[in-house]
GROMACS .gro file of C-alpha atoms in nm:
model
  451
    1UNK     CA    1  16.449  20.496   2.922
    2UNK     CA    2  16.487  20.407   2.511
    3UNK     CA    3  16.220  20.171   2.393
    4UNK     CA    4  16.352  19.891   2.221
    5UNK     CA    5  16.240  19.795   1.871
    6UNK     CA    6  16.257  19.419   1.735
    7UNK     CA    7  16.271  19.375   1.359
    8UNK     CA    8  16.216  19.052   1.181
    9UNK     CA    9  16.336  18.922   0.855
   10UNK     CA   10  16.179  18.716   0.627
   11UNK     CA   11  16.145  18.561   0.319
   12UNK     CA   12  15.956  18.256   0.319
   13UNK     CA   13  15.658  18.050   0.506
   14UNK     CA   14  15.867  17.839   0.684
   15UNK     CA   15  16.085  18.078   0.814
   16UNK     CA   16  15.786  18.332   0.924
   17UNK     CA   17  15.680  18.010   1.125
   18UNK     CA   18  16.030  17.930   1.231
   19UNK     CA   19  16.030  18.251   1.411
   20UNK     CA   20  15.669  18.283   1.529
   21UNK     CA   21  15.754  17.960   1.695
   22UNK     CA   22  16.016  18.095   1.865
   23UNK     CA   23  15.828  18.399   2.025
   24UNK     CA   24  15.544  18.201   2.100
   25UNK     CA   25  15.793  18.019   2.333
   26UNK     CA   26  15.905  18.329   2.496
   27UNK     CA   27  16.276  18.305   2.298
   28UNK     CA   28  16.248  18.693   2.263
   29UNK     CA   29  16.111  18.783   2.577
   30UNK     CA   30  15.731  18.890   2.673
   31UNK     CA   31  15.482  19.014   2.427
   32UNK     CA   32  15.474  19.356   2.570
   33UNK     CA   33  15.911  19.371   2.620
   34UNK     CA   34  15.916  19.549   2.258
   35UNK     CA   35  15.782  19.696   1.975
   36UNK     CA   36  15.783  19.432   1.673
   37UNK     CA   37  15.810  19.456   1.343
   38UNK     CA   38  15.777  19.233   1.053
   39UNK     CA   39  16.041  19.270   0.773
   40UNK     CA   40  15.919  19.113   0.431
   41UNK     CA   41  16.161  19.054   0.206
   42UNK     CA   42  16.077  18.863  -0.173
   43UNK     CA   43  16.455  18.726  -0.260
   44UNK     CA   44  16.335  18.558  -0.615
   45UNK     CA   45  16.543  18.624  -0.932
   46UNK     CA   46  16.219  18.849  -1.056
   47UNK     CA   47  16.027  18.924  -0.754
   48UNK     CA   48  15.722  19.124  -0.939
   49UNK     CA   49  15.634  18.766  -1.085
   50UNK     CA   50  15.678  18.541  -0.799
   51UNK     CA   51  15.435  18.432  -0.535
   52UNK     CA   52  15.440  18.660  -0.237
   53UNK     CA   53  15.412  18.592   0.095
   54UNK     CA   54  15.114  18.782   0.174
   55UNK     CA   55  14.942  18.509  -0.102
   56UNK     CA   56  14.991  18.228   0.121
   57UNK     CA   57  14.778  18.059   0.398
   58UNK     CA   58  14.865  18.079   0.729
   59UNK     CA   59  15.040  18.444   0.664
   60UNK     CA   60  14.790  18.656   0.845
   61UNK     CA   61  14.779  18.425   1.126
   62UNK     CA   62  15.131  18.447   1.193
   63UNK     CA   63  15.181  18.814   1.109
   64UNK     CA   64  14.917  18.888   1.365
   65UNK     CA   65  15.206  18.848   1.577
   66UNK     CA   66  15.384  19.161   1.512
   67UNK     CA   67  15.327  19.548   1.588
   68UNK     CA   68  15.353  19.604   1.198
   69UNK     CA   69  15.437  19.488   0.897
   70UNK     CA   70  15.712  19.633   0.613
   71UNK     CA   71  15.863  19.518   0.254
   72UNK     CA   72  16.198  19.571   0.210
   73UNK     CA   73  16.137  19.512  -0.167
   74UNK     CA   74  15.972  19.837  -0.132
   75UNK     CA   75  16.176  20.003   0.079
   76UNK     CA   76  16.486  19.970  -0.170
   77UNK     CA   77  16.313  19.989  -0.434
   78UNK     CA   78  16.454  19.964  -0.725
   79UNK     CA   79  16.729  19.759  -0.590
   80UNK     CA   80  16.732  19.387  -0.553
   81UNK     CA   81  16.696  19.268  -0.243
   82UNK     CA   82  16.967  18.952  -0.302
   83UNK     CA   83  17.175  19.227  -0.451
   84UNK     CA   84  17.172  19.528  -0.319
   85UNK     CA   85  17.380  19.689   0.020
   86UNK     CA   86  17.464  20.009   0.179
   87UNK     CA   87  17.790  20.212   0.081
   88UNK     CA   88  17.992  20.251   0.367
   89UNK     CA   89  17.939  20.622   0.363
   90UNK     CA   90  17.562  20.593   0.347
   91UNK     CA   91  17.461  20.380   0.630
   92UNK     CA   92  17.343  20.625   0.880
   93UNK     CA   93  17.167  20.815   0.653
   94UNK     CA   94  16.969  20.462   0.558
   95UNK     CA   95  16.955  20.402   0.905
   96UNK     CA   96  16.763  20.746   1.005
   97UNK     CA   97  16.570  20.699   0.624
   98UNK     CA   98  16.435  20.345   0.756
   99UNK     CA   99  16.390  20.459   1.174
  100UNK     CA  100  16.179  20.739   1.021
  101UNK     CA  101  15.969  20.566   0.781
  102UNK     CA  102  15.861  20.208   1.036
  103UNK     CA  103  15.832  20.483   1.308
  104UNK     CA  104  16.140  20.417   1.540
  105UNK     CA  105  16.218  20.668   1.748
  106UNK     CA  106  16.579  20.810   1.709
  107UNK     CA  107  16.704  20.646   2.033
  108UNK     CA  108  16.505  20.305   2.058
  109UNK     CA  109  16.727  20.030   2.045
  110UNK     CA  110  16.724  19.807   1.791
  111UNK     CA  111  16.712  19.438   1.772
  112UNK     CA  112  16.763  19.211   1.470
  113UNK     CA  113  16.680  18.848   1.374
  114UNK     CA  114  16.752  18.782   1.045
  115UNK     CA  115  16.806  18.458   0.827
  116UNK     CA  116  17.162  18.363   0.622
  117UNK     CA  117  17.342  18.645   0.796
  118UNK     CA  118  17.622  18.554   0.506
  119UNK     CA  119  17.428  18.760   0.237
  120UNK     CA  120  17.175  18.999   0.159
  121UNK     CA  121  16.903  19.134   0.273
  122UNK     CA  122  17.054  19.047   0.647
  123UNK     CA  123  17.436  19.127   0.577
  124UNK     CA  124  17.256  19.484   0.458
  125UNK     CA  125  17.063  19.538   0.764
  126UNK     CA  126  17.332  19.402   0.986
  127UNK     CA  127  17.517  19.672   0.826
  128UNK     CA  128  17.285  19.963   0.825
  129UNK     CA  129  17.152  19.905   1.189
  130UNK     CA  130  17.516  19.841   1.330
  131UNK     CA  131  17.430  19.890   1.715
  132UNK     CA  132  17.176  19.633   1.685
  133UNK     CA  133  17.229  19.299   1.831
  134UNK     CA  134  17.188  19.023   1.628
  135UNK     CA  135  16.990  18.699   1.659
  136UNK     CA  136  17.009  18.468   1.367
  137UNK     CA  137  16.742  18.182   1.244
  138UNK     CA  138  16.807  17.887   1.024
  139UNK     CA  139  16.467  17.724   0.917
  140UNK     CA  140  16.561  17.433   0.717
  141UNK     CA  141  16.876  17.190   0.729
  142UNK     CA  142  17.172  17.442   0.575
  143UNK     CA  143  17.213  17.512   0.963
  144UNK     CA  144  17.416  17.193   1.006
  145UNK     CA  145  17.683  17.310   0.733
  146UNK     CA  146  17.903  17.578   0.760
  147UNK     CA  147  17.915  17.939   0.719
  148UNK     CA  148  17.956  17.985   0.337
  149UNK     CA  149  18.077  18.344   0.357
  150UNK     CA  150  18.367  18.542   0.568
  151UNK     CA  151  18.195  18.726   0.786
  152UNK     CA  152  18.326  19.079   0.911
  153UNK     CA  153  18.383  19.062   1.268
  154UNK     CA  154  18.155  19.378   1.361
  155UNK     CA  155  17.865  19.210   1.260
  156UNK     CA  156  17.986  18.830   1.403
  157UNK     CA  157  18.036  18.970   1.716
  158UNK     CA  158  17.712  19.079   1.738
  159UNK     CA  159  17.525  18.755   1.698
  160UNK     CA  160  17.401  18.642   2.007
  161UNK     CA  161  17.252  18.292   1.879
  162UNK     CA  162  17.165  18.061   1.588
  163UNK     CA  163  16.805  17.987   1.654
  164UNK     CA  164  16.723  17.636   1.526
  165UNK     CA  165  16.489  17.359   1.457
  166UNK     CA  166  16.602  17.025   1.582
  167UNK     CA  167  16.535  16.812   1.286
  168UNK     CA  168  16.844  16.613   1.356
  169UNK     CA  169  16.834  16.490   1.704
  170UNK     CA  170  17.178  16.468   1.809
  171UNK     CA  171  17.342  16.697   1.553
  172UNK     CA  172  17.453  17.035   1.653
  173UNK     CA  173  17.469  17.288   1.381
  174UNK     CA  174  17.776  17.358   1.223
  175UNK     CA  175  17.701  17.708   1.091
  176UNK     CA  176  17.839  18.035   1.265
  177UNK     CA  177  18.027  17.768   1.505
  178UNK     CA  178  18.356  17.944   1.422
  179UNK     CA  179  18.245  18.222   1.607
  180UNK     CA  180  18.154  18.058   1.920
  181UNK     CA  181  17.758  18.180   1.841
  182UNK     CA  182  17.559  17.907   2.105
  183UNK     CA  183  17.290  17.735   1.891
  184UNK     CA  184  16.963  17.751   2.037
  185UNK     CA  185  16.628  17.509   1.982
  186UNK     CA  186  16.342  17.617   1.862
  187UNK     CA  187  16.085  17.415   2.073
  188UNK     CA  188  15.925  17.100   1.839
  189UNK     CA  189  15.568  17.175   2.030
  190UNK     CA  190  15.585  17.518   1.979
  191UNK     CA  191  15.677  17.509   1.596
  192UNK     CA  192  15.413  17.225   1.517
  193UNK     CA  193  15.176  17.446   1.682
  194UNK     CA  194  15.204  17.721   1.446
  195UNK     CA  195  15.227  17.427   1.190
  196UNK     CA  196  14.862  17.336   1.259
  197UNK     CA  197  14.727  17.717   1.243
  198UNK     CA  198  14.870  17.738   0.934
  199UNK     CA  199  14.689  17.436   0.826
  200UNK     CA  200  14.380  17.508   0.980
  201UNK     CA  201  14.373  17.842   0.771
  202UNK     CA  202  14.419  17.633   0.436
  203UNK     CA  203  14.115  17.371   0.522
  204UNK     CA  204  13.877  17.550   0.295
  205UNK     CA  205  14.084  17.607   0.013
  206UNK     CA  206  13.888  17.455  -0.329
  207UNK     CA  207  14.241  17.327  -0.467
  208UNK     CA  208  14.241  17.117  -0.134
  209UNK     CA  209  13.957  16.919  -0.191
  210UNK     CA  210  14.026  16.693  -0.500
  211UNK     CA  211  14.319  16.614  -0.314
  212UNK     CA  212  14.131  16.472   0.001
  213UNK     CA  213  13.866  16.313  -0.241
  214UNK     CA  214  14.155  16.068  -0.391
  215UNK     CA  215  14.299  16.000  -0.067
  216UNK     CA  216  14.636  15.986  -0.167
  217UNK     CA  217  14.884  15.761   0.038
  218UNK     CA  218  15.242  15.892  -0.111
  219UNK     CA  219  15.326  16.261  -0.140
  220UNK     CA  220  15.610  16.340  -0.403
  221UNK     CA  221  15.824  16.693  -0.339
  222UNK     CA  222  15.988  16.897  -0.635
  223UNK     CA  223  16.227  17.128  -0.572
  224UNK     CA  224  16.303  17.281  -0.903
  225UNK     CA  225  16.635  17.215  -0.899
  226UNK     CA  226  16.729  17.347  -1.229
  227UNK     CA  227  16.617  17.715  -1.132
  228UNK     CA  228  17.015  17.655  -0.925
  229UNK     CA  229  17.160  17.526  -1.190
  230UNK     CA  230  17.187  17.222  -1.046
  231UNK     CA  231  17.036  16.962  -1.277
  232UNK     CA  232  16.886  17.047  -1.634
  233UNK     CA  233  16.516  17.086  -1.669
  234UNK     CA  234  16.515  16.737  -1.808
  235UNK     CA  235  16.651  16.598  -1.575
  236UNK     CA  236  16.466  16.732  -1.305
  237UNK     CA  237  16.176  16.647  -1.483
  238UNK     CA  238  16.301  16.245  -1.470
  239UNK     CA  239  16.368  16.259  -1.112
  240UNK     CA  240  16.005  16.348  -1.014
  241UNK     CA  241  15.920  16.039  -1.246
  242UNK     CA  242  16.168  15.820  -1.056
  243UNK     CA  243  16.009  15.926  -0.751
  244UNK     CA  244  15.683  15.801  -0.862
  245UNK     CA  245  15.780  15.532  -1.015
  246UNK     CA  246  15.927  15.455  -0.676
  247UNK     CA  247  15.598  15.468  -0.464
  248UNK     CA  248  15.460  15.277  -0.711
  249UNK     CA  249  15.683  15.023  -0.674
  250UNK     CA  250  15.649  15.036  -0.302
  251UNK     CA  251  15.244  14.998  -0.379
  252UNK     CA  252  15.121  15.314  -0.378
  253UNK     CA  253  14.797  15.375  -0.613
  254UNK     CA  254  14.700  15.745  -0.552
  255UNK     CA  255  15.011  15.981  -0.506
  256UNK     CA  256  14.998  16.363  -0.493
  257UNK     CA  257  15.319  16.593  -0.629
  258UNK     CA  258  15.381  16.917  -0.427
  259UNK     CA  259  15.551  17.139  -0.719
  260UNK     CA  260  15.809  17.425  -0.642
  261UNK     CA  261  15.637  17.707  -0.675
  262UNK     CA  262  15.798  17.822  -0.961
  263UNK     CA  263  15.805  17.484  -1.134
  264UNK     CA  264  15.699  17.483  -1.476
  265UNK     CA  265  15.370  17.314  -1.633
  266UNK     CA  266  15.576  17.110  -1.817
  267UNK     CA  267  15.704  16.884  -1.505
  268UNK     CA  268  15.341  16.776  -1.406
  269UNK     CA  269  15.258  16.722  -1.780
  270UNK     CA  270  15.561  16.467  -1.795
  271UNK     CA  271  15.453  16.358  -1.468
  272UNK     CA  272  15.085  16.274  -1.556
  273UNK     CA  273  15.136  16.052  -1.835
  274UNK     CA  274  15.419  15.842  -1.631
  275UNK     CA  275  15.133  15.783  -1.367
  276UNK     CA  276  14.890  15.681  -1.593
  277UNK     CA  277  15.152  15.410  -1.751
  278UNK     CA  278  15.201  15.274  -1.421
  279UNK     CA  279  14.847  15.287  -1.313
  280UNK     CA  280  14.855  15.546  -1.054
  281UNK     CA  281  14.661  15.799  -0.968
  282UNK     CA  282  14.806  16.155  -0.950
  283UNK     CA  283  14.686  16.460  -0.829
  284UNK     CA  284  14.878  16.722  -0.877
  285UNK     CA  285  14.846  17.022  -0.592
  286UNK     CA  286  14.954  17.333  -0.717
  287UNK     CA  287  14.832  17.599  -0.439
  288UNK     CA  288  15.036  17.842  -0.229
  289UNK     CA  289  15.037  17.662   0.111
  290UNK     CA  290  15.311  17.428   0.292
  291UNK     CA  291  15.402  17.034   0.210
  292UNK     CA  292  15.322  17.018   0.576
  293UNK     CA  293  14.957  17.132   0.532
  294UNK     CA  294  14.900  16.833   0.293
  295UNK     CA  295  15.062  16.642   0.568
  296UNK     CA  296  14.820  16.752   0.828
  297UNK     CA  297  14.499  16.691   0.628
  298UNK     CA  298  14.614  16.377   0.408
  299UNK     CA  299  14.789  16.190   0.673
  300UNK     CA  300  15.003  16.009   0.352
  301UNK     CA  301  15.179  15.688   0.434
  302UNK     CA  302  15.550  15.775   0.262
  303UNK     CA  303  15.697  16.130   0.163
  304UNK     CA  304  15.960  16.109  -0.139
  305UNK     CA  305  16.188  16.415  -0.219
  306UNK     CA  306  16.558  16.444  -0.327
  307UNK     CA  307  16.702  16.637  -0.017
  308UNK     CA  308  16.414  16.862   0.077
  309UNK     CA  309  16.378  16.986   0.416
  310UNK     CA  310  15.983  16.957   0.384
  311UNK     CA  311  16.134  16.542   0.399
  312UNK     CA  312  16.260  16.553   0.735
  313UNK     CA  313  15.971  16.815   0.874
  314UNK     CA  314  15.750  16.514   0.753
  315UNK     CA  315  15.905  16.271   0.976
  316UNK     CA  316  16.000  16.500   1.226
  317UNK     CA  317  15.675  16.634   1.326
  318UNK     CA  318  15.397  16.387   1.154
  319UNK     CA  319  15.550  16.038   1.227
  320UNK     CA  320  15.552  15.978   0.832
  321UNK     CA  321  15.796  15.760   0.692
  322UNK     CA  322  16.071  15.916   0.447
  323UNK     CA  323  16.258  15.812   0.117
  324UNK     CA  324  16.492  15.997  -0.096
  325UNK     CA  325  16.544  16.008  -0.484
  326UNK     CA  326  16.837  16.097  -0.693
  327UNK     CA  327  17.056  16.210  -0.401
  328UNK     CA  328  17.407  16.027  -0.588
  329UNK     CA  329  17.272  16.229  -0.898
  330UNK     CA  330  17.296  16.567  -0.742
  331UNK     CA  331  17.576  16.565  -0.529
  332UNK     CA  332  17.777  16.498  -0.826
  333UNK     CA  333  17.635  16.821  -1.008
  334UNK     CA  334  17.648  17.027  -0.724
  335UNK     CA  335  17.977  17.295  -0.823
  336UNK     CA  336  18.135  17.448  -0.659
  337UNK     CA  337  18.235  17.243  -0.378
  338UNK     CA  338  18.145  17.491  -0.106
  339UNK     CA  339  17.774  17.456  -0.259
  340UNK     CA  340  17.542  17.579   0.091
  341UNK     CA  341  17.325  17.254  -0.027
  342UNK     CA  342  17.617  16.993   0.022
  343UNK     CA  343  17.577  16.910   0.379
  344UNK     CA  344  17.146  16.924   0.342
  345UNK     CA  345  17.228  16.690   0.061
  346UNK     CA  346  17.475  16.477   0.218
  347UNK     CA  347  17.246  16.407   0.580
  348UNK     CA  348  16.975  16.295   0.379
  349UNK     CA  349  17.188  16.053   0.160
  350UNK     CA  350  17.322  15.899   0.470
  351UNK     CA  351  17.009  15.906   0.667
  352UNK     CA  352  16.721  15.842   0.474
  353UNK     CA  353  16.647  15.489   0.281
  354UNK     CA  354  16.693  15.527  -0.087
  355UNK     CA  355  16.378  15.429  -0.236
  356UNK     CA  356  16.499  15.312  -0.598
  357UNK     CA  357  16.734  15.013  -0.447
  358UNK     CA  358  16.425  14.920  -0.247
  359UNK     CA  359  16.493  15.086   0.121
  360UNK     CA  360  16.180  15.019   0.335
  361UNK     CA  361  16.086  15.429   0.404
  362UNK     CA  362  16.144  15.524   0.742
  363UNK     CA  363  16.141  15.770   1.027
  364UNK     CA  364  16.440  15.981   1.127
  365UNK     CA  365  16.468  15.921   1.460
  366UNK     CA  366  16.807  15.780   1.578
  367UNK     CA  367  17.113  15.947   1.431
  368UNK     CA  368  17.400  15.760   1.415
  369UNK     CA  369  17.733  15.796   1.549
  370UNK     CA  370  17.868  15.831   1.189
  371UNK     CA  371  17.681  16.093   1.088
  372UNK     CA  372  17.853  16.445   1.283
  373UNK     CA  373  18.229  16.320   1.193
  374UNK     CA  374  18.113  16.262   0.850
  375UNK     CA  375  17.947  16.606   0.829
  376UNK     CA  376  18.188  16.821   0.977
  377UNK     CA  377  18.455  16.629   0.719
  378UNK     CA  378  18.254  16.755   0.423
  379UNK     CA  379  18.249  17.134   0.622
  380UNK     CA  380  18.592  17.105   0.618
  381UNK     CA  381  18.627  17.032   0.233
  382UNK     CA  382  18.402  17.284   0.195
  383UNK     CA  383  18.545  17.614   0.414
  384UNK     CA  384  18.910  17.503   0.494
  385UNK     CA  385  19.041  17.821   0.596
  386UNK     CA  386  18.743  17.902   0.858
  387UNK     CA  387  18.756  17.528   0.983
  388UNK     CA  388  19.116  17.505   1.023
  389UNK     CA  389  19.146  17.351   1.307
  390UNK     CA  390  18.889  17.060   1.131
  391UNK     CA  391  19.187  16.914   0.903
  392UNK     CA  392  19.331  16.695   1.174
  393UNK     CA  393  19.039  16.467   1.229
  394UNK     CA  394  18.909  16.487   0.827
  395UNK     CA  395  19.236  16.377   0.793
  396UNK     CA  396  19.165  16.086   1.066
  397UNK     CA  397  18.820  16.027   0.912
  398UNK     CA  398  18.954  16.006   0.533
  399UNK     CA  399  19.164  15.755   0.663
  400UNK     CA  400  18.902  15.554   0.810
  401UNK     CA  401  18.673  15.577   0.590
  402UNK     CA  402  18.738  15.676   0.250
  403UNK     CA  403  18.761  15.331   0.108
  404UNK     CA  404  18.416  15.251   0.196
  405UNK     CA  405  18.211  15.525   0.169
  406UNK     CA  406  18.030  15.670  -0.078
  407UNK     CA  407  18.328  15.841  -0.353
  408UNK     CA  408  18.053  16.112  -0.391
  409UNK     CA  409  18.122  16.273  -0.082
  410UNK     CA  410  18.478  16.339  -0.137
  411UNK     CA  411  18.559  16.408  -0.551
  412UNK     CA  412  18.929  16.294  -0.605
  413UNK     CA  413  19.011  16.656  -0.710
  414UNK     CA  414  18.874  16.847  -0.424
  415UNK     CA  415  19.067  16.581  -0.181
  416UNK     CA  416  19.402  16.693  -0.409
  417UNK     CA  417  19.313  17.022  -0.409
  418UNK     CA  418  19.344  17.005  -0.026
  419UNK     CA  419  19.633  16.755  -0.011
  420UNK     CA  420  19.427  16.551   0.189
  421UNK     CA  421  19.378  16.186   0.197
  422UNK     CA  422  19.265  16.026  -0.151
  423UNK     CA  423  19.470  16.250  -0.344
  424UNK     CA  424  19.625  16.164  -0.652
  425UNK     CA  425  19.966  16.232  -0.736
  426UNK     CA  426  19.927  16.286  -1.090
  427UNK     CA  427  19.623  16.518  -1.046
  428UNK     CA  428  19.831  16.711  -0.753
  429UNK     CA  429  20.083  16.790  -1.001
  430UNK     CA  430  19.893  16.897  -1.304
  431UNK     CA  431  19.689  17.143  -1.023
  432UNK     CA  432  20.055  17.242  -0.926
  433UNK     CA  433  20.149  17.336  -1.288
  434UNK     CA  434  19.800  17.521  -1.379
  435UNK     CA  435  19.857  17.746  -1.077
  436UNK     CA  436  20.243  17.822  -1.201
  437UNK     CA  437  20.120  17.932  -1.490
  438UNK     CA  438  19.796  18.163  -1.381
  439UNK     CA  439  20.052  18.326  -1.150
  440UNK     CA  440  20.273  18.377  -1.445
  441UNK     CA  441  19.995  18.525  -1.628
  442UNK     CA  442  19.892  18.782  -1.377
  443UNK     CA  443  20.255  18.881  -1.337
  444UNK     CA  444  20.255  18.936  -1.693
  445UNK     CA  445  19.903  19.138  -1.731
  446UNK     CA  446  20.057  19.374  -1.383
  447UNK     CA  447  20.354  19.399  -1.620
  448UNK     CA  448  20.172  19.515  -1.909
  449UNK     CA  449  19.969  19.750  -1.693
  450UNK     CA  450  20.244  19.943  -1.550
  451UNK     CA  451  20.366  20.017  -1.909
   0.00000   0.00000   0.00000
């Protein structure tokens, strides 16, 4: 009888413990069912200068979980891992390459669970191990929008589940739903479980301890949001001032900033001498672990972030109070419309208190009704085609609501773009007349072509 073979993707903390969570609750069946392997994969833009996984704490603990442990980095090398994908004439020569080098024997079966199944590294392996079926795991909130990229129906009808934390109650993921693909919960006891080994493993770290000595009551979250083009350095720089400015407001005197790991110096430099202005002091903790270690050892009082899922995990799974920053800001910036962070962005701006009109910060617990019509509208904007059958009630909800809600939502030109409701007639027809005219010019170029 073959032996079956599980591999694992992964490309981040949070996602390792996303999945260790899930076998720990028996989601992949017992311990000795299959062989197991670890996939690493570093996705940064430049991945020989970026922090690896290996570096962080709580990484051994978790990949004591598996039979063995590869990099795809490696295994591709020189290829990018965001980049790079089998020719279609190559893939069972990769396939017998990568069964001979992680020791697979030529007829174990094969099982995949790999994250954003839209893109590379998974759409590769999806592609390279083609028997294999496929289990897919969203560790942060882009699992409640939808599927950003067409997938080819031999690998969608190979997913057997979207694997899922339930950081909205209520709210059932929107991605891979066009397929049918049954979401699935990752138990909350299971997944703060493997939140607390990995913060057990970081207790003795030195860059720990001046933040426990200053007892800090507010915890501040950068994202980095200029590394996507999203805002400009500067102006991510401001926003981590208006967050502290914020909890100052709010009466916070000792407040620690959790930089993106590939923030620059710069943003805590800025950020220092705005705390000492206001009188507050900052500690700024710039080690490789998780915002949810701090949360374990400082026990804060308020978490502030723009639309980071380290927010939610904060009120999720510690019972701290939440309030966002700048969310109007960058769900104006965010282009194109189909941006994978518009629904993230969007839940948090409807369901977190906004901490610079002076919101009390609060707990995510009750969802309300408004919340899944308004985000499956925005999936709708976003994918059209693959949510077809979606226009009807957008339509119905655009209706409703348009006239009161925020206008950020829904940009005039998007809504025309869709001939949905809030479209402008003027706008309609100068979209009208640009198109005319690029189809004129591509008649013109296959004109001149054929000459």
């Amino acid at each position: 009888m073959p032996h079956k073979t599980q591999i694992f993707q992964v490309s981040t903390l949070y996602g390792a413990a996303t999945l260790a969570a899930a076998l720990d609750a028996g989601l992949f069946g017992p311990r000795d069912g299959a062989r197991r392997i670890l996939l690493v994969s570093n996705n940064a833009a430049i991945p020989e200068t970026a922090l690896r996984l290996d570096e962080m704490h709580g990484y051994e603990r978790i990949s004591g979980r598996f039979d063995s442990v590869v990099g795809w980095n490696e295994a591709i090398r020189p290829h990018h891992p965001s980049a790079w994908g089998p020719r279609g004439n190559d893939v069972s020569l990769w396939q017998k390459a990568f069964r001979l080098a992680w020791g697979i024997g030529e007829r174990d079966l094969i099982e995949l669970a790999v994250e954003s199944i839209q893109v590379n590294p998974a759409r590769a392996l999806a592609a390279i191990f083609s028997e294999s079926a496929l289990h897919v795991y969203a560790d942060g909130l882009m699992s409640y929008g939808p599927t950003r990229e067409k997938l080819p129906l031999t690998i969608a009808r190979r997913i057997q589940r979207l694997l899922h934390l339930d950081l909205i109650p209520g709210l059932k993921p929107m991605l891979l739903s066009e397929f049918d693909v049954p979401p699935e919960v990752v138990p909350d006891g299971a997944f703060r479980a493997v939140l607390d080994e990995i913060s057990h493993d970081a207790a003795d770290d030195p860059r720990l301890a001046p933040v426990l000595r200053e007892k800090p009551t507010a915890v501040l979250l950068g994202q980095y949001l200029a590394a996507i083009n999203i805002l400009s350095a500067e102006e991510e720089e401001d926003l981590h001032v208006r967050m502290l400015a914020g909890a100052a407001r709010a009466g916070h005197r000792s407040v620690v900033f959790k930089p993106h790991p590939t923030a620059p110096a710069g943003y805590t430099a800025a950020l220092s001498k705005a705390a000492a202005d206001a009188g507050v002091r900052l500690t700024v903790l710039d080690a490789p672990l998780l915002a949810e270690t701090l949360y374990h050892h400082c026990a804060p009082e308020l978490v502030v972030g723009c639309f980071s899922t380290a927010m939610v995990t904060a009120s999720a799974y510690y019972d701290v109070p939440i309030a966002r920053v700048g969310t109007a800001l960058v769900m104006e910036r965010l282009k194109p419309y189909p941006n994978s962070n518009r629904v993230p962005l969007a839940v948090v701006d409807h369901l977190v208190p906004d901490l610079e009109r002076g919101q009390t910060p609060a707990l995510v617990d009750t969802v309300p009704e408004t919340l899944s019509p308004l985000v499956r509208a925005i999936g709708f904007c976003m994918q059209p085609k693959t949510y077809a059958d979606l226009r009807e009630p957008t339509e119905s909800w655009l209706r409703a609501n348009l006239a009161t809600g925020p206008g950020y939502y829904f940009p005039e030109l998007r809504l025309t773009e869709l001939g949905l409701p809030g479209s402008r007639p003027q706008l309609r027809a100068k979209l009208q007349v640009r198109r005319a005219r690029r189809v004129v010019r591509r008649a013109v170029r296959r004109g001149a072509g054929k000459k």
